[in-house]
Each structure stands twice: as structure tokens, then as C-alpha cells.
Tab-separated table of C-alpha atoms in Angstrom:
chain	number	residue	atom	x	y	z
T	542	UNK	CA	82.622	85.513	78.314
T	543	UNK	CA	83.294	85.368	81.969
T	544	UNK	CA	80.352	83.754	84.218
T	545	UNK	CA	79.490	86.334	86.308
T	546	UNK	CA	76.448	84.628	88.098
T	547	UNK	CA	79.093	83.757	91.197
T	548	UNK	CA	78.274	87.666	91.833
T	549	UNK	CA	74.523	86.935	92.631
T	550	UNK	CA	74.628	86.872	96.286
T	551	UNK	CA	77.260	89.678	97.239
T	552	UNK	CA	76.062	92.223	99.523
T	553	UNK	CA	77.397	95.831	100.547
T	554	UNK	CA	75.778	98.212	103.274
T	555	UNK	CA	76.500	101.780	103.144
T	556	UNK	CA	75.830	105.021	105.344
T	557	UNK	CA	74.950	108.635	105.154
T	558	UNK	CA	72.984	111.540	105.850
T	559	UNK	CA	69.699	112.888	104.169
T	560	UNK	CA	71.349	116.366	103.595
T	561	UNK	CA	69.122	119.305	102.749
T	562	UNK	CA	71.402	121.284	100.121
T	563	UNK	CA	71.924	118.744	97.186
T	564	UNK	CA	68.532	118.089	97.362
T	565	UNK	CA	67.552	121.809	97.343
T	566	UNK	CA	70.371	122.415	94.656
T	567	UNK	CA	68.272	119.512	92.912
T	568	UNK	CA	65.192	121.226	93.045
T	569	UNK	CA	66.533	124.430	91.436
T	570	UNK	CA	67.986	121.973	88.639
T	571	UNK	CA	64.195	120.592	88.019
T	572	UNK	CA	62.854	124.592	88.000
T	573	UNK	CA	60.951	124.075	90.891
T	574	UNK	CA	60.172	126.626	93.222
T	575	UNK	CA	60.601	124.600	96.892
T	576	UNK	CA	60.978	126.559	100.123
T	577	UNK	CA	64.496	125.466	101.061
T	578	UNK	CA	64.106	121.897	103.321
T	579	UNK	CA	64.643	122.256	107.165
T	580	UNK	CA	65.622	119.237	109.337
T	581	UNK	CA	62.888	116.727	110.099
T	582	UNK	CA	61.209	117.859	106.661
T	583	UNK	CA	60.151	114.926	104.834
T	584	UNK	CA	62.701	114.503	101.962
T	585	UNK	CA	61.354	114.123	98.157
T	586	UNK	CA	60.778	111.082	96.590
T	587	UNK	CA	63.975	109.974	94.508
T	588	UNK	CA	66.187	111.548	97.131
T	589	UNK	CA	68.436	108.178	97.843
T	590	UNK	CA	69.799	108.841	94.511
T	591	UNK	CA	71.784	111.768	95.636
T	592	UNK	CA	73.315	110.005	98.739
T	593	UNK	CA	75.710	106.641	99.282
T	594	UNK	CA	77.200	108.021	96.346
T	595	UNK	CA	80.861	106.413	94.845
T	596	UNK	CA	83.986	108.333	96.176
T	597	UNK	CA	87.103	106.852	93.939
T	598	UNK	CA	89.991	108.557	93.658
T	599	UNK	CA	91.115	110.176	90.598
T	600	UNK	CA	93.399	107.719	89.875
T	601	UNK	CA	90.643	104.743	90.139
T	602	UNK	CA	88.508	105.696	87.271
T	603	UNK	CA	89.119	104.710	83.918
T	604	UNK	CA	88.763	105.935	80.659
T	605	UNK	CA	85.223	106.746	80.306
T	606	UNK	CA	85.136	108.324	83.857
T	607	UNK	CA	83.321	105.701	85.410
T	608	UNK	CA	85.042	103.963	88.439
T	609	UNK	CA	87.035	100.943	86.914
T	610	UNK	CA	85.087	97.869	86.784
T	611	UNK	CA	85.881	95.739	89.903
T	612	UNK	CA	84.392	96.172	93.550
T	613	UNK	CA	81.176	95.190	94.598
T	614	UNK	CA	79.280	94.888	90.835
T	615	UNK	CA	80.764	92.213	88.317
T	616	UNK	CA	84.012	93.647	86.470
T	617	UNK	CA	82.194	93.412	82.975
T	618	UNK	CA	85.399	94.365	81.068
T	619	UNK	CA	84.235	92.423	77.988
T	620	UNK	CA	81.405	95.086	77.476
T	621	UNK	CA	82.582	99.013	77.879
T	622	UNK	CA	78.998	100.421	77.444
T	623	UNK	CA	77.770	100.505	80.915
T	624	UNK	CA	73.804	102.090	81.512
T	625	UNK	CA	70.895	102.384	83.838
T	626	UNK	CA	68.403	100.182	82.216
T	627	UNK	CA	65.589	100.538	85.052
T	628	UNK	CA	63.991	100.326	88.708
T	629	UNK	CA	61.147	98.955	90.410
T	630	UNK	CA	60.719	101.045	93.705
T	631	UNK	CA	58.517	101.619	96.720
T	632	UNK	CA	58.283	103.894	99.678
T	633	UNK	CA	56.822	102.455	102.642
T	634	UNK	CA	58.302	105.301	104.511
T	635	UNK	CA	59.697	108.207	104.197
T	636	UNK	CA	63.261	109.590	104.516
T	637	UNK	CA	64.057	113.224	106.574
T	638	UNK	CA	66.180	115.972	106.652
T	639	UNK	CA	69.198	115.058	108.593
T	640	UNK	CA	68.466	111.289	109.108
T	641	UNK	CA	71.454	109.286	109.729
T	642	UNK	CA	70.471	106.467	106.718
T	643	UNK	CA	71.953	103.056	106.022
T	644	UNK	CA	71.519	101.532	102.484
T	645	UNK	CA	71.652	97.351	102.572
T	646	UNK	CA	72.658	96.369	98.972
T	647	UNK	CA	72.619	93.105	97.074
T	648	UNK	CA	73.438	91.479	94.138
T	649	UNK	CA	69.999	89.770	93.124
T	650	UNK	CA	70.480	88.478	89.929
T	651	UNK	CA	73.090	88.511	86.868
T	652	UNK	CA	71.964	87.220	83.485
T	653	UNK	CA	73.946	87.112	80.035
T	654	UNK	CA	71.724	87.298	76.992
T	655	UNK	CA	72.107	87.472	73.517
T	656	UNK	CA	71.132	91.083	71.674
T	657	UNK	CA	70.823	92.702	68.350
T	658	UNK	CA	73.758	94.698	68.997
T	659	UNK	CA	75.425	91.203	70.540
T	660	UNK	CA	76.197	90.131	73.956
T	661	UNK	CA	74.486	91.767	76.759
T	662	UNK	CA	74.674	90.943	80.828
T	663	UNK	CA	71.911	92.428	82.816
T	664	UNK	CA	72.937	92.746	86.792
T	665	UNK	CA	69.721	93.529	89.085
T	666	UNK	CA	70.988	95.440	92.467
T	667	UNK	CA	68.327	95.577	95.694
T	668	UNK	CA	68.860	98.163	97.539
T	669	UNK	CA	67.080	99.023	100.710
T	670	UNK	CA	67.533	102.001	102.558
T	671	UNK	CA	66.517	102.677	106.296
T	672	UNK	CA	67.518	104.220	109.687
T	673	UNK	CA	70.486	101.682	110.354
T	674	UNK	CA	69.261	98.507	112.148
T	675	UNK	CA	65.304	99.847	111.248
T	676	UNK	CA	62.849	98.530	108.405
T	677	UNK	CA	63.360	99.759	104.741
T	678	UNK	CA	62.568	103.029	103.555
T	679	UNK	CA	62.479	102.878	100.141
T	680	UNK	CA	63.331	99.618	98.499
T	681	UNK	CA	65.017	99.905	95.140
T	682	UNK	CA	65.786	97.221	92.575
T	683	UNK	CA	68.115	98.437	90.129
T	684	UNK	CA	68.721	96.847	86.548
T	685	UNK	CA	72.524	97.683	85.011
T	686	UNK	CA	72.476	96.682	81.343
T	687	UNK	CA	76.567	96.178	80.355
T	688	UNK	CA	76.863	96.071	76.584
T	689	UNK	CA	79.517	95.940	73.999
T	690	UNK	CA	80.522	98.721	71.643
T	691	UNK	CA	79.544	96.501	68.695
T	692	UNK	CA	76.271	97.695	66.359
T	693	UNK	CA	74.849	101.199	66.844
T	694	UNK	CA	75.217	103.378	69.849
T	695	UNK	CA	71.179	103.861	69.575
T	696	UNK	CA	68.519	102.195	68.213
T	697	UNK	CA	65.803	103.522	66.673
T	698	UNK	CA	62.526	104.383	68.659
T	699	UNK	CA	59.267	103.130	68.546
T	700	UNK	CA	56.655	105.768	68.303
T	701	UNK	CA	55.537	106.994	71.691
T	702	UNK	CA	51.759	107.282	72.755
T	703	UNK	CA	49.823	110.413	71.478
T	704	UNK	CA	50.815	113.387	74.159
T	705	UNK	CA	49.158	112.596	77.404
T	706	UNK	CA	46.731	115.241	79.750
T	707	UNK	CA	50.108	115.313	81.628
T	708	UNK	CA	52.616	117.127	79.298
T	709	UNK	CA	55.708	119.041	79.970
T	710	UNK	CA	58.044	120.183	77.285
T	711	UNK	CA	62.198	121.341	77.602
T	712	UNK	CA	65.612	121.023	76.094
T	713	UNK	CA	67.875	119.611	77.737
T	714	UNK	CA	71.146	121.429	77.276
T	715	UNK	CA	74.749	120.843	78.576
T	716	UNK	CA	74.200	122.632	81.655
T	717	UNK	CA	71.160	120.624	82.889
T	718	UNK	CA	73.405	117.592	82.189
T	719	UNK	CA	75.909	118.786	84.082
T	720	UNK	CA	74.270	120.409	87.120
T	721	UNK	CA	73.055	116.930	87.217
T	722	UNK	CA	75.997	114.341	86.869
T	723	UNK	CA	77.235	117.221	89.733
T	724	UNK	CA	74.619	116.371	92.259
T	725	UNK	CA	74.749	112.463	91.568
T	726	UNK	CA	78.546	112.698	91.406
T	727	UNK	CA	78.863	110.934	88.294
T	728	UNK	CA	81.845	111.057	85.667
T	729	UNK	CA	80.590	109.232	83.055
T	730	UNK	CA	82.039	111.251	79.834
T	731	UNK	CA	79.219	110.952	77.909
T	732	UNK	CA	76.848	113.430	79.950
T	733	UNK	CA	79.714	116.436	79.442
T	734	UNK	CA	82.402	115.467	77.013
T	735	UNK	CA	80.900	115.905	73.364
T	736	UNK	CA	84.225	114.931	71.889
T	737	UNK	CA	84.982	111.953	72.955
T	738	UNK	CA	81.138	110.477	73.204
T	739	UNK	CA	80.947	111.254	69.387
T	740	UNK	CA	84.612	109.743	68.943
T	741	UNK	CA	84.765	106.640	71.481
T	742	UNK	CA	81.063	106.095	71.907
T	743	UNK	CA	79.200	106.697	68.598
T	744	UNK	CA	76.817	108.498	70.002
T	745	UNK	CA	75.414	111.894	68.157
T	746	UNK	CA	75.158	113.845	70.995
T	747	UNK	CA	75.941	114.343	75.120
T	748	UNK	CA	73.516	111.507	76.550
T	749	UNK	CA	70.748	112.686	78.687
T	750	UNK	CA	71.255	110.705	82.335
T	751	UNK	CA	68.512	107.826	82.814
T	752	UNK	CA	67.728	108.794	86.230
T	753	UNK	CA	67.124	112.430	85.201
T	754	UNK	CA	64.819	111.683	82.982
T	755	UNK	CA	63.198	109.292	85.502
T	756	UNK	CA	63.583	112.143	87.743
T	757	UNK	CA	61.805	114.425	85.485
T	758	UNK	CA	59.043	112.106	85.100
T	759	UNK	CA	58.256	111.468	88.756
T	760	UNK	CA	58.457	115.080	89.092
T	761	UNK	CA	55.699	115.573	86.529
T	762	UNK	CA	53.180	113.679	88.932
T	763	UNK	CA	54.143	115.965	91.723
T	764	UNK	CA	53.793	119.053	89.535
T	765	UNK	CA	50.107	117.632	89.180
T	766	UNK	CA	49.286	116.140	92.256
T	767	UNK	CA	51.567	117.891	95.192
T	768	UNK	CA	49.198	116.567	97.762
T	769	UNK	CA	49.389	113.422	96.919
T	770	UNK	CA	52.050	110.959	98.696
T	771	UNK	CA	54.203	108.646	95.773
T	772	UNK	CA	53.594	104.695	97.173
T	773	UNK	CA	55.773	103.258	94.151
T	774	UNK	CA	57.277	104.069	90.752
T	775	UNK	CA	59.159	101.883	88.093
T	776	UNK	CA	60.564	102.740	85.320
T	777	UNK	CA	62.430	100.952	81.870
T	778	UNK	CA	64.511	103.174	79.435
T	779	UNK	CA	63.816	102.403	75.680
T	780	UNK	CA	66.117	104.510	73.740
T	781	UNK	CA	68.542	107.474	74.277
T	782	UNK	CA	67.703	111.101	74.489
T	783	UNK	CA	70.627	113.794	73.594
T	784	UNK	CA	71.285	117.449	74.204
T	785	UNK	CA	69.948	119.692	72.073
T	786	UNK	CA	67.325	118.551	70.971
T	787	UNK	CA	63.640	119.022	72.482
T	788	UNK	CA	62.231	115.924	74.606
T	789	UNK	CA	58.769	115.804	76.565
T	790	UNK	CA	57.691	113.906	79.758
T	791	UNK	CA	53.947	113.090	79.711
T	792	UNK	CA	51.448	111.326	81.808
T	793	UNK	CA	47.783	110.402	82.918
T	794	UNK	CA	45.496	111.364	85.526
T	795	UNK	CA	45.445	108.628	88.545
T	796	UNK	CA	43.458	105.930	87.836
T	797	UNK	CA	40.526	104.556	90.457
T	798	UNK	CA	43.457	102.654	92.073
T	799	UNK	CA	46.169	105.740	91.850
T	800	UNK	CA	48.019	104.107	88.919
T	801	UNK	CA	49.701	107.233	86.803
T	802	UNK	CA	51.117	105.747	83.727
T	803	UNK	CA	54.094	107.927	82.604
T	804	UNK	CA	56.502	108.519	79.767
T	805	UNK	CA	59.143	110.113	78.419
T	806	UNK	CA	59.581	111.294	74.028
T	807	UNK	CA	62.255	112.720	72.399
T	808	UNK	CA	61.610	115.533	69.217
T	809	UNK	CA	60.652	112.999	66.598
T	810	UNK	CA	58.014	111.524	69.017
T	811	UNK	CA	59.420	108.241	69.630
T	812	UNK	CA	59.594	106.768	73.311
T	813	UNK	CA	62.775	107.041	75.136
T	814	UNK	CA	61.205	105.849	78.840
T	815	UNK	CA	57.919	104.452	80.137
T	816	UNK	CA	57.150	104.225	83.729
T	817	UNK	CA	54.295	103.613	86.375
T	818	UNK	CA	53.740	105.481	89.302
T	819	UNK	CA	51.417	105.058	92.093
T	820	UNK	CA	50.198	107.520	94.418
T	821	UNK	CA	47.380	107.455	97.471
């Protein structure tokens, strides 16, 4: 395999604008029932993920919908299975409605390990994202696991924690999926095409998105503390969830310190995410 730790080091910088309807359109997706935001409104924790986000041409995506490898990340071609392994983030500020934002990207580390399921290369992005020429926002480090399609699509869970004072139960169904590869932009097959992430991917089902349920466990904690401002969350994703079938997002109450430890379980009970969060 390729040595792809000559990437560590590259950089990108983006810009945009905090919009107020895809995160209002993301809102309805969560069943929330927000006033519509207004410029100068402080936007909602999370809300980077729906801006600086890839515009490719048709004709520059490959196979599985994703842009083809190449670009600012490593082109992993050895590895097809591309997914959002996990994020360490924290808000020293806060973004606005109609902000003119800049995101500062780099590559902070590439490693290539060995697996169960065989060779693996783990790429960590840092992202920080500010007024351009101000001081970061929201700083997000990013983990990309690339992985080949050798072994099983999923591996088995370990059993989640008993269901936590925090506890939220849905299905996640195509549309949810969709509405939400939509608002992120994002072509990846396996969130909408059944057939061929069964056929090419070995999966048993559409794949629910990482950063949805991420999403759907930060928005837990402001479901039970709406007062409260988010300083940091991080997140790791342990195993798949998939359409159809029921999954749960749980938590506890803030601890002395404001630590809110999180998680996500799919219908058997085993855990598909765990995260921290930590609000004042």
C-alpha cells in the first residue's frame, strides 16, 4: 500500500455563509419545533456541517457516489469503504445567521494499521472555522477511517449501557436518510440506494449517516437542557445502524463539571456510538 503520510501537512481554506434555511430545513428533519432563525440569531451547534460543503460535478464522482478519491484527502483507492469514524470538537464561539465564515483545514495526521477485517488508514482532518482572518469558532478534528471491502460489512456490537435518564426512541426510515444526505449534500449510495449497498457493499440495509446520529445525540442534550450553551462534544462510531429497524439515543444528566455522557443503540441493544458532551 501507498504511503500516504506525505499528506500530513496539506492544508485547504474554504468560505461560506451561515444560511438560515438548511439549518431550519434541518430542524424540521430532527422534529423539532424551532421558530424559523433570523439573521444575527446564534446558529445551532453542529451547524458547520451543513456549510463548505463538496460541489463536484456529475461527472467527478465515482461509483459509490462519493467524489473520486484525489483532491485535498489521500486518494485511498486501495480501500473503497470510506466512513466517518469520529470528532473531537469545541465551540469557543458561536456562529450567526448570515456570517460570512471561513473554514482553515488541515491534514493532521494519516496512519495505516492493521484490522480484523485487514488493512485500515485512519486520516485525522482539523478544521477550524471563523469570521475570515478572526479566531476559530468551532474547532473540529475529524477522523476518516478508509477500509477495504474484505471481511464483513459490520461487526457485531458490544452490548450498550442499560437505557440512560436521557432516552429517545425512533426509526429511522429512508426518508430521514435522505432528507439528510440532502442537507449535507452527500451521494454516498449507501444512505438511499438499497440495491446496490446490499449488492456492492454487503451491507443488510441503507446505512444510517454517522453525523446524523451524532446529530441526534447532541440534539438529545438540547432537548434536555435548552438553556444550557454546548462548550464541546466528541464522538466515536462503534458499529452500523440501518433503516428499518428501531435505534435509541440516550444520555445522563450533567455531571458537577457539565460532562453529559451520551450514546447511541440499535434494536438488539448493542452500541452503535458513544460520545461526551459538555455544557456550562
Amino acid at each position: 500500500m501507498e504511503d500516504y503520510a506525505q499528506w500530513i501537512g496539506r492544508t485547504e481554506t474554504r468560505r461560506d455563509i451561515v444560511a438560515a434555511g438548511p439549518l431550519d430545513r434541518l430542524a424540521a428533519t430532527l422534529d423539532r419545533s424551532d421558530p424559523p432563525l433570523r439573521p444575527g440569531d446564534p446558529a445551532p451547534p453542529l451547524a458547520h456541517w451543513l456549510m463548505f460543503l463538496p460541489g463536484e460535478p456529475q461527472s467527478a464522482l465515482g461509483q459509490d457516489g462519493h467524489p473520486k478519491r484525489g483532491g485535498f484527502l489521500p486518494p485511498v483507492h486501495e480501500l473503497p469503504r470510506r466512513m466517518w469514524a469520529g470528532s473531537r470538537m469545541s465551540f469557543p464561539g458561536t456562529l450567526r445567521v448570515g456570517m460570512e465564515v471561513e473554514r482553515r483545514s488541515v491534514i493532521a495526521d494519516v496512519k495505516q494499521k492493521e484490522g480484523g477485517t485487514g488493512s485500515l488508514v485512519f486520516v485525522t482532518v482539523r478544521h477550524e472555522i471563523g469570521e475570515p482572518g478572526g479566531p476559530a469558532l468551532v474547532i473540529d478534528e475529524h477522523d476518516i477511517v478508509y477500509r477495504g471491502l474484505s471481511g464483513a460489512a459490520a461487526k457485531g456490537a458490544t452490548p450498550a449501557p442499560a437505557a440512560g435518564g436521557w432516552r429517545r426512541e425512533l426509526m429511522p426510515d429512508p426518508v430521514l436518510l435522505f432528507r439528510y444526505s440532502a442537507l449535507t449534500f452527500n451521494g454516498h449510495r449507501i444512505h438511499y440506494d438499497r440495491e446496490y449497498t446490499v449488492r456492492e457493499e454487503s451491507y443488510p440495509g441503507l446505512v444510517v449517516h454517522g453525523p446524523l446520529i451524532a446529530t441526534l445525540l447532541l440534539d438529545l442534550v438540547r432537548r434536555e437542557r435548552p438553556e444550557s450553551r454546548i462548550e464541546a462534544f466528541s464522538f466515536r462510531a462503534m458499529s452500523p445502524l440501518f433503516d428499518g429497524r428501531r435505534m435509541a439515543v440516550n444520555g445522563t444528566s450533567p455531571d458537577a463539571e457539565g460532562n453529559v455522557t451520551l450514546w447511541a443503540e440499535n434494536a438488539d441493544g448493542g452500541l452503535a456510538m458513544k460520545a461526551e458532551a459538555r455544557i456550562e
